[in-house]
mmCIF file with all atom_site columns, C-alpha atoms in Angstrom:
data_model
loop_
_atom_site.group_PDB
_atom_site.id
_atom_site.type_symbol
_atom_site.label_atom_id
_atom_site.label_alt_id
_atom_site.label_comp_id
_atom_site.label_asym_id
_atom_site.label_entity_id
_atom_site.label_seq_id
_atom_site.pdbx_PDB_ins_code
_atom_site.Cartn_x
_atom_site.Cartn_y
_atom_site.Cartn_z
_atom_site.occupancy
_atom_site.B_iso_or_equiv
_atom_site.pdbx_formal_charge
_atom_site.auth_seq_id
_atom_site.auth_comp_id
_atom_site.auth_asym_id
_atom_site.auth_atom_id
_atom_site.pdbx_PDB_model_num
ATOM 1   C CA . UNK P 1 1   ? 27.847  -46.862 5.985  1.00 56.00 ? 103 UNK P CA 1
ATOM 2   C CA . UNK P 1 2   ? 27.650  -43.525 6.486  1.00 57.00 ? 104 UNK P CA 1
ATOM 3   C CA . UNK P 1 3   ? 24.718  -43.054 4.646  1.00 63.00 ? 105 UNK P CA 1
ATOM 4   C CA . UNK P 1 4   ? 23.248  -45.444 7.236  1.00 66.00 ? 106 UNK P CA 1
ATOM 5   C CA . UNK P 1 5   ? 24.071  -43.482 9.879  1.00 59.00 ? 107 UNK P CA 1
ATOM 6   C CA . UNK P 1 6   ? 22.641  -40.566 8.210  1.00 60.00 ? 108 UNK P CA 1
ATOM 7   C CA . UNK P 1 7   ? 19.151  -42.217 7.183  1.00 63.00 ? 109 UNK P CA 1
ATOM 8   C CA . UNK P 1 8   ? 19.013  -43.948 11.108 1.00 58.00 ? 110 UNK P CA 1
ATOM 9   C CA . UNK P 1 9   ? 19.617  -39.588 12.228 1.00 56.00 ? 111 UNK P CA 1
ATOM 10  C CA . UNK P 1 10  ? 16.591  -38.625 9.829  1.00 57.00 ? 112 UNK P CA 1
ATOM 11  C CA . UNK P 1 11  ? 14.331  -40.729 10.995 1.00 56.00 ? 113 UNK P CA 1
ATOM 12  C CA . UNK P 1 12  ? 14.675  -40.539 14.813 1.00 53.00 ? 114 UNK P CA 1
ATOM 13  C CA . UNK P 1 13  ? 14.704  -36.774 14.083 1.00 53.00 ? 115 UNK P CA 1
ATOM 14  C CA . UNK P 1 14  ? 11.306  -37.162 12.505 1.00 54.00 ? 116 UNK P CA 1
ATOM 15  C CA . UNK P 1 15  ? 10.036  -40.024 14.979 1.00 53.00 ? 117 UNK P CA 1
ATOM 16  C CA . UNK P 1 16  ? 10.550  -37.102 17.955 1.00 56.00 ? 118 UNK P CA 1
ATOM 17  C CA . UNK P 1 17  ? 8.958   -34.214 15.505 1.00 66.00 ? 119 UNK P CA 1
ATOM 18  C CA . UNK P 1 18  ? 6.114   -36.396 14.906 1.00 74.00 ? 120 UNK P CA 1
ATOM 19  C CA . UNK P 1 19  ? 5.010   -38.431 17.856 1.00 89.00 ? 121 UNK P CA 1
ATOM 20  C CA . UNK P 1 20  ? 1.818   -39.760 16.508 1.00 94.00 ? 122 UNK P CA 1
ATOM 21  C CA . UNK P 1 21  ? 0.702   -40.219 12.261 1.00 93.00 ? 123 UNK P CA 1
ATOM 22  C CA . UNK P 1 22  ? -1.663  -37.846 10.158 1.00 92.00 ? 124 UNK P CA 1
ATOM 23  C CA . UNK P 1 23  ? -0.164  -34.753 12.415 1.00 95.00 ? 125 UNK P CA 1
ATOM 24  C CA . UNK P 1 24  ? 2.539   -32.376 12.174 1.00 93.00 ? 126 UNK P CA 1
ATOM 25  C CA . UNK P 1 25  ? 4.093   -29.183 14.644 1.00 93.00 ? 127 UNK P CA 1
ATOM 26  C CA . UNK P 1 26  ? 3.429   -25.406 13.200 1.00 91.00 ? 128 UNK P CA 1
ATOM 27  C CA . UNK P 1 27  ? 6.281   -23.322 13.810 1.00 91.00 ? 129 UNK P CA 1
ATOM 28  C CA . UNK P 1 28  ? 4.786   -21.584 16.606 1.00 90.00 ? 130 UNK P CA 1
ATOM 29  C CA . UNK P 1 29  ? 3.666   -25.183 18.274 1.00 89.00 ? 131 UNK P CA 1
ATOM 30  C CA . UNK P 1 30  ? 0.673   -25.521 17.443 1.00 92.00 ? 132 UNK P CA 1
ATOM 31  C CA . UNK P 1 31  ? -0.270  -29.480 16.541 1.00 94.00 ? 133 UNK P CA 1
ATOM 32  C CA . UNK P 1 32  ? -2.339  -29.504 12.945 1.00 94.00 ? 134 UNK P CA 1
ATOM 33  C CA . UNK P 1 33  ? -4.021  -32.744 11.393 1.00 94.00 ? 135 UNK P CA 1
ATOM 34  C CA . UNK P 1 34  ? -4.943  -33.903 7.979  1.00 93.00 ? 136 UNK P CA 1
ATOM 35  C CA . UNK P 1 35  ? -5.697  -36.451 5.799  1.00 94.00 ? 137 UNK P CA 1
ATOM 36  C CA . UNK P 1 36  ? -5.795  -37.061 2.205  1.00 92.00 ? 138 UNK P CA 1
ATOM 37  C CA . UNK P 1 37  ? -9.208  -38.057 0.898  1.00 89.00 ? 139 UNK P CA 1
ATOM 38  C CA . UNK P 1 38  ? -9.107  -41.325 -0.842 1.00 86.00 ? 140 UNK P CA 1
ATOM 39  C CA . UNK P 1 39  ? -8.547  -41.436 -4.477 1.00 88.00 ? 141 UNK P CA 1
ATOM 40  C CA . UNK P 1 40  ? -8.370  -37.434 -4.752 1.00 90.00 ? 142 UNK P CA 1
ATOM 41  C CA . UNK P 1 41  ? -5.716  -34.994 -4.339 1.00 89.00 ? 143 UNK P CA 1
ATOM 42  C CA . UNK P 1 42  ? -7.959  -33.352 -1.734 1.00 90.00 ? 144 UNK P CA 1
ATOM 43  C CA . UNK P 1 43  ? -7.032  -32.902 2.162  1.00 92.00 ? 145 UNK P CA 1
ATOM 44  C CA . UNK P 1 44  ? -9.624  -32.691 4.975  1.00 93.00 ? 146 UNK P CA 1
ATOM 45  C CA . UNK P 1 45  ? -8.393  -30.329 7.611  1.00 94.00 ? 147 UNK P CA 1
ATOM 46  C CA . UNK P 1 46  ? -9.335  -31.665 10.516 1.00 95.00 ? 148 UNK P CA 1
ATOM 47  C CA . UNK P 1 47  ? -8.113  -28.830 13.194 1.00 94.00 ? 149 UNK P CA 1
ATOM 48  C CA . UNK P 1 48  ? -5.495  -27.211 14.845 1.00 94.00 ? 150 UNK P CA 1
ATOM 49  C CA . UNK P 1 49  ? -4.846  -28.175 18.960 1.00 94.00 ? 151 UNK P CA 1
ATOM 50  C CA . UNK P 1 50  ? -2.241  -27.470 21.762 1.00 92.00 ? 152 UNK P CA 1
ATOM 51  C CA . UNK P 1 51  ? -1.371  -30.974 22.361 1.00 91.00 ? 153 UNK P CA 1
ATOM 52  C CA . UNK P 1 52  ? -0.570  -33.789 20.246 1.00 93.00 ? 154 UNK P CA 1
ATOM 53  C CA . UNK P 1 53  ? -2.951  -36.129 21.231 1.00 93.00 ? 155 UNK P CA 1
ATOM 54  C CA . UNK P 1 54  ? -5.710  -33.934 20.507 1.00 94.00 ? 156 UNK P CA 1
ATOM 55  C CA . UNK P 1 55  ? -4.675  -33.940 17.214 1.00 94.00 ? 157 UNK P CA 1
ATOM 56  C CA . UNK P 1 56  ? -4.057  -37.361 16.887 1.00 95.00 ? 158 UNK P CA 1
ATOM 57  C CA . UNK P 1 57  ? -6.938  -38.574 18.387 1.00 95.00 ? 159 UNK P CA 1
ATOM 58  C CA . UNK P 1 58  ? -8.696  -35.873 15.290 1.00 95.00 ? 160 UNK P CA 1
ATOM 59  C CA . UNK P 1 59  ? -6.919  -38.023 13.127 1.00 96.00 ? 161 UNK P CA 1
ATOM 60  C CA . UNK P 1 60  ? -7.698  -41.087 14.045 1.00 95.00 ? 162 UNK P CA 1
ATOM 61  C CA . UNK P 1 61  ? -11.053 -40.344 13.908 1.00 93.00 ? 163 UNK P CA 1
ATOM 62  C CA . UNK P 1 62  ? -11.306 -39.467 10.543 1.00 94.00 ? 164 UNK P CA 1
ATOM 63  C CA . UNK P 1 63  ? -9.122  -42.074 9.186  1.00 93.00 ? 165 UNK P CA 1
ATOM 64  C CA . UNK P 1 64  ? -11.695 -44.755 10.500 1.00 92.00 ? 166 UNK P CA 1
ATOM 65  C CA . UNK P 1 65  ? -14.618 -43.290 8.853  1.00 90.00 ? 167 UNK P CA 1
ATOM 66  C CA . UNK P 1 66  ? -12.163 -42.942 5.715  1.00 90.00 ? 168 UNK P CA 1
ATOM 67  C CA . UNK P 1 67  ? -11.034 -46.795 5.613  1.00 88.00 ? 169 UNK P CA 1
ATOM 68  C CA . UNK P 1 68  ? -13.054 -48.422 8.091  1.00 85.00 ? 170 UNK P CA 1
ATOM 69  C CA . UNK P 1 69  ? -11.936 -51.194 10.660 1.00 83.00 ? 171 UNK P CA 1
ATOM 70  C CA . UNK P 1 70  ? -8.489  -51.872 8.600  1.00 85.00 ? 172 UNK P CA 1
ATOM 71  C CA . UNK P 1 71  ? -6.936  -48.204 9.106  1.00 88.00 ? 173 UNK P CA 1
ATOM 72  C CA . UNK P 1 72  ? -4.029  -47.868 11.437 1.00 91.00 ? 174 UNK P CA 1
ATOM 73  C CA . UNK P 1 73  ? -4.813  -46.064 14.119 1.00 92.00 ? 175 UNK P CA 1
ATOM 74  C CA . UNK P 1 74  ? -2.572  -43.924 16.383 1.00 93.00 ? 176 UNK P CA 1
ATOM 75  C CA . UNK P 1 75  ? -4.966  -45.378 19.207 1.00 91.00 ? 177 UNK P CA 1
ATOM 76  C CA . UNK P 1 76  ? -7.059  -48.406 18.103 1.00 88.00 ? 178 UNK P CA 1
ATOM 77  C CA . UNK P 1 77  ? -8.312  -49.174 21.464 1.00 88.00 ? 179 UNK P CA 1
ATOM 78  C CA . UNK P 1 78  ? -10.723 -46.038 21.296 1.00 84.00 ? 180 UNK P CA 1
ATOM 79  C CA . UNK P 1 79  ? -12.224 -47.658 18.510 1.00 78.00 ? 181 UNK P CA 1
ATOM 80  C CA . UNK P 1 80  ? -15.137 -50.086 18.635 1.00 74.00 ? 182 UNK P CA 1
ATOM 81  C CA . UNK P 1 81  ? -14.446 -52.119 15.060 1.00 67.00 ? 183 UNK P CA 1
ATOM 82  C CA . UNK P 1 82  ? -18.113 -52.182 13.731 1.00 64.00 ? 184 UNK P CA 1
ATOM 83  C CA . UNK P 1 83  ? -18.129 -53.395 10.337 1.00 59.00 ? 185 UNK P CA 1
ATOM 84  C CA . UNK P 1 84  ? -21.376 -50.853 9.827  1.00 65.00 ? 186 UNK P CA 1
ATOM 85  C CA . UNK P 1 85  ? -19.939 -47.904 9.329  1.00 70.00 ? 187 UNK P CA 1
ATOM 86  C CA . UNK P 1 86  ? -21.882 -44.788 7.572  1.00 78.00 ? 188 UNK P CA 1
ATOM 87  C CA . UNK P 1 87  ? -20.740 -43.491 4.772  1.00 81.00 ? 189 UNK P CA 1
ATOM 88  C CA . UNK P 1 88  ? -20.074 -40.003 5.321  1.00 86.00 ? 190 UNK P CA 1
ATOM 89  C CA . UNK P 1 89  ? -19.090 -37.012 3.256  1.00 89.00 ? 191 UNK P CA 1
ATOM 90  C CA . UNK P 1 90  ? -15.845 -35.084 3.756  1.00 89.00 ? 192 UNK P CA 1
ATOM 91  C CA . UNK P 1 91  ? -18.255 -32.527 5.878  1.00 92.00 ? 193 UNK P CA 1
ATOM 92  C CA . UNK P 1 92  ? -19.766 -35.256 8.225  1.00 92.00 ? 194 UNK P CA 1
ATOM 93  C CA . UNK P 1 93  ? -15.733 -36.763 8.791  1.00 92.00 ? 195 UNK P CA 1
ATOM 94  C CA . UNK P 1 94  ? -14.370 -33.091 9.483  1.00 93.00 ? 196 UNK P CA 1
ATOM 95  C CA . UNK P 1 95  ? -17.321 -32.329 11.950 1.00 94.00 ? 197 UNK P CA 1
ATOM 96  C CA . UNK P 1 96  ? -16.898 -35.502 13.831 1.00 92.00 ? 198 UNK P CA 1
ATOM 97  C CA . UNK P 1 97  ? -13.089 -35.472 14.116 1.00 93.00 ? 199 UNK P CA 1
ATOM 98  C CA . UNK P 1 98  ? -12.526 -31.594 14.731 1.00 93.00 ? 200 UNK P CA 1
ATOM 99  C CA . UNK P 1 99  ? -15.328 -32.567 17.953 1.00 94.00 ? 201 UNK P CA 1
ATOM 100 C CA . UNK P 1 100 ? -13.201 -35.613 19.115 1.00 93.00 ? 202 UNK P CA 1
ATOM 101 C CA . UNK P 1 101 ? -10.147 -33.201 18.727 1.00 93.00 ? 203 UNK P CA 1
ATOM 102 C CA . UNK P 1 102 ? -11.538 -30.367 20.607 1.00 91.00 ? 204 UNK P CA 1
ATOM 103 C CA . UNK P 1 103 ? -12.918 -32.786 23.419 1.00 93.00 ? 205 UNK P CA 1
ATOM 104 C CA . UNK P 1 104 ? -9.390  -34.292 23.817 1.00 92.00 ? 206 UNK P CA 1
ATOM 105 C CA . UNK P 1 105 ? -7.814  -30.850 23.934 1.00 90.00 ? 207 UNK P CA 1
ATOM 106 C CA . UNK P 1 106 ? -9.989  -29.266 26.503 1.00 90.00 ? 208 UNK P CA 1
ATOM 107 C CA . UNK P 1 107 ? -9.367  -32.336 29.024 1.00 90.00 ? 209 UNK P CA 1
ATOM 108 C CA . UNK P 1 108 ? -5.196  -32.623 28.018 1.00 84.00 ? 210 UNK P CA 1
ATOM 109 C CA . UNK P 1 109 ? -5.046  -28.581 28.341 1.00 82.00 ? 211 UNK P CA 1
ATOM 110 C CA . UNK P 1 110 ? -7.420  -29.524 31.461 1.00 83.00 ? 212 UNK P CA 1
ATOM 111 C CA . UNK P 1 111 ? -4.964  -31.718 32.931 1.00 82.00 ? 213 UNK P CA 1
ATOM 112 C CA . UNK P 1 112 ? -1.496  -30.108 32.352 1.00 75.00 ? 214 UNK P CA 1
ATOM 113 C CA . UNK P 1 113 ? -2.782  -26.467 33.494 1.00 70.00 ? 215 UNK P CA 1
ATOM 114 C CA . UNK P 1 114 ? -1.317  -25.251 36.423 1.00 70.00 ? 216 UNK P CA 1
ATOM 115 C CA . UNK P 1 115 ? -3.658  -24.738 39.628 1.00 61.00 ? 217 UNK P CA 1
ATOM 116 C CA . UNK P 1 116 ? -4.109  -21.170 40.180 1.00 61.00 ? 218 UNK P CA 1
ATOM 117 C CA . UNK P 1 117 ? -3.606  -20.339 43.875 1.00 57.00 ? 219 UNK P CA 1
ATOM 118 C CA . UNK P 1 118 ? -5.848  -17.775 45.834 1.00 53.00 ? 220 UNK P CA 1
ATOM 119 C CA . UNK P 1 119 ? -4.658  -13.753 45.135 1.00 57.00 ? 221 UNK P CA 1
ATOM 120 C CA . UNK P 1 120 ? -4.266  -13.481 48.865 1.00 55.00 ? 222 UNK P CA 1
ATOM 121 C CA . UNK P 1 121 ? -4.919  -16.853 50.653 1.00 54.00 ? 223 UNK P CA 1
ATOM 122 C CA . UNK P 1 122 ? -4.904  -15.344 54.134 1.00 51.00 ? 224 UNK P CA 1
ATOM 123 C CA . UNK P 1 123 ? -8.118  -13.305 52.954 1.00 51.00 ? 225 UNK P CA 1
ATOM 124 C CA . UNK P 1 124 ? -9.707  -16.631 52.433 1.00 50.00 ? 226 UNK P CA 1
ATOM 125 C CA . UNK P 1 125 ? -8.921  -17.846 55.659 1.00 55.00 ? 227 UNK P CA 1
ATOM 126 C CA . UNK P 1 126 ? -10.533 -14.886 57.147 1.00 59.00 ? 228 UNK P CA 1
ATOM 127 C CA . UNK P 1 127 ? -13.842 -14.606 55.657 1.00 60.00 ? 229 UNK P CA 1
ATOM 128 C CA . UNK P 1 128 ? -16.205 -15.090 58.141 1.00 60.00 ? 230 UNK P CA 1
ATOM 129 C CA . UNK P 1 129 ? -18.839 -18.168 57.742 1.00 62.00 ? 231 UNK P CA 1
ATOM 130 C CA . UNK P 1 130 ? -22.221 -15.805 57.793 1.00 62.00 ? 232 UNK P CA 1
ATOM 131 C CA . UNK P 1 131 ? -24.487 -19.235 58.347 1.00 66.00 ? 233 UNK P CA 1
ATOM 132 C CA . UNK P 1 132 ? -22.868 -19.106 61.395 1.00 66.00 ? 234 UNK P CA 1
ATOM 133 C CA . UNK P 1 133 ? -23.489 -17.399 64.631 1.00 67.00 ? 235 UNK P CA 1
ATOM 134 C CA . UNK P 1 134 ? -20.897 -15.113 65.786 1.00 63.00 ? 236 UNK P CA 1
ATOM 135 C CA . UNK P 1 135 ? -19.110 -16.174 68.898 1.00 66.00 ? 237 UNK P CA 1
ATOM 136 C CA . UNK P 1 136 ? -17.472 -13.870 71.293 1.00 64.00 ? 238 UNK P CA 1
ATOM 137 C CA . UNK P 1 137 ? -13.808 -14.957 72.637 1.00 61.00 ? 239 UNK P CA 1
ATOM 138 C CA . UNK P 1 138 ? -14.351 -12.946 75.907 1.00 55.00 ? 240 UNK P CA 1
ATOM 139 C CA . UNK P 1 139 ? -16.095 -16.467 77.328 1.00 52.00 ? 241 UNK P CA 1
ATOM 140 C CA . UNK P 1 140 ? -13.267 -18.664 76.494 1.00 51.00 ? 242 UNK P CA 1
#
């Protein structure tokens, strides 16, 4: 029983660690992906990225080129199942997934960046619009 309780611990532990397959934290929280070449004792790197789903999505992509349509995918419904896949070299797969995991990256870092405000935002509002002409308060 307790052992149970201990195993259920572990693997929640690990489920929140690891939010997605193929990828694991560094220490300093950086998200790294890899993936074992089939029938070798080989790893492709496929990249380091800020956020998770960058490097899941690097994952993904090389597991599909790796075992085709059947391959569980963190996010199948990027994937168009073609049964014509190329057959590429451990190269070609690292190219192609490190690009999908860079692309992913730019737009989540993108998205969750703060918006920088003006350095002095009354300046802005003072700058005069020099396409137009200038117009003298006196008349008003």
């Amino acid at each position: 029983m307790m052992e149970e309780a201990a195993e259920k611990r572990t693997r929640r532990q690990s489920q929140a660690e690891k939010p997605y397959r193929g990828i694991r934290m560094r220490k300093w929280g950086k998200w790294v992906a890899e993936i074992r070449e089939p029938n070798k004792r080989s790893r492709i790197w496929l990249g380091s990225y800020s956020s998770p789903v960058a490097a899941a999505r690097a994952y993904d992509t090389a597991v599909f080129y790796l075992r085709g349509p059947t391959a569980r995918l963190n996010f199948p419904e990027f994937f168009a199942h073609d049964d014509r896949l190329p057959d590429l070299s451990a190269a070609d797969i690292r190219k192609k997934a490190t690009e999908v995991g860079a692309r992913v990256d730019a737009l989540q870092t993108a998205l969750h960046a703060p918006l920088k405000p003006d350095r002095n935002p009354a300046q802005t509002r003072l700058k005069p619009d020099l396409n137009q002409y200038p117009s003298s308060d006196e008349d008003n």
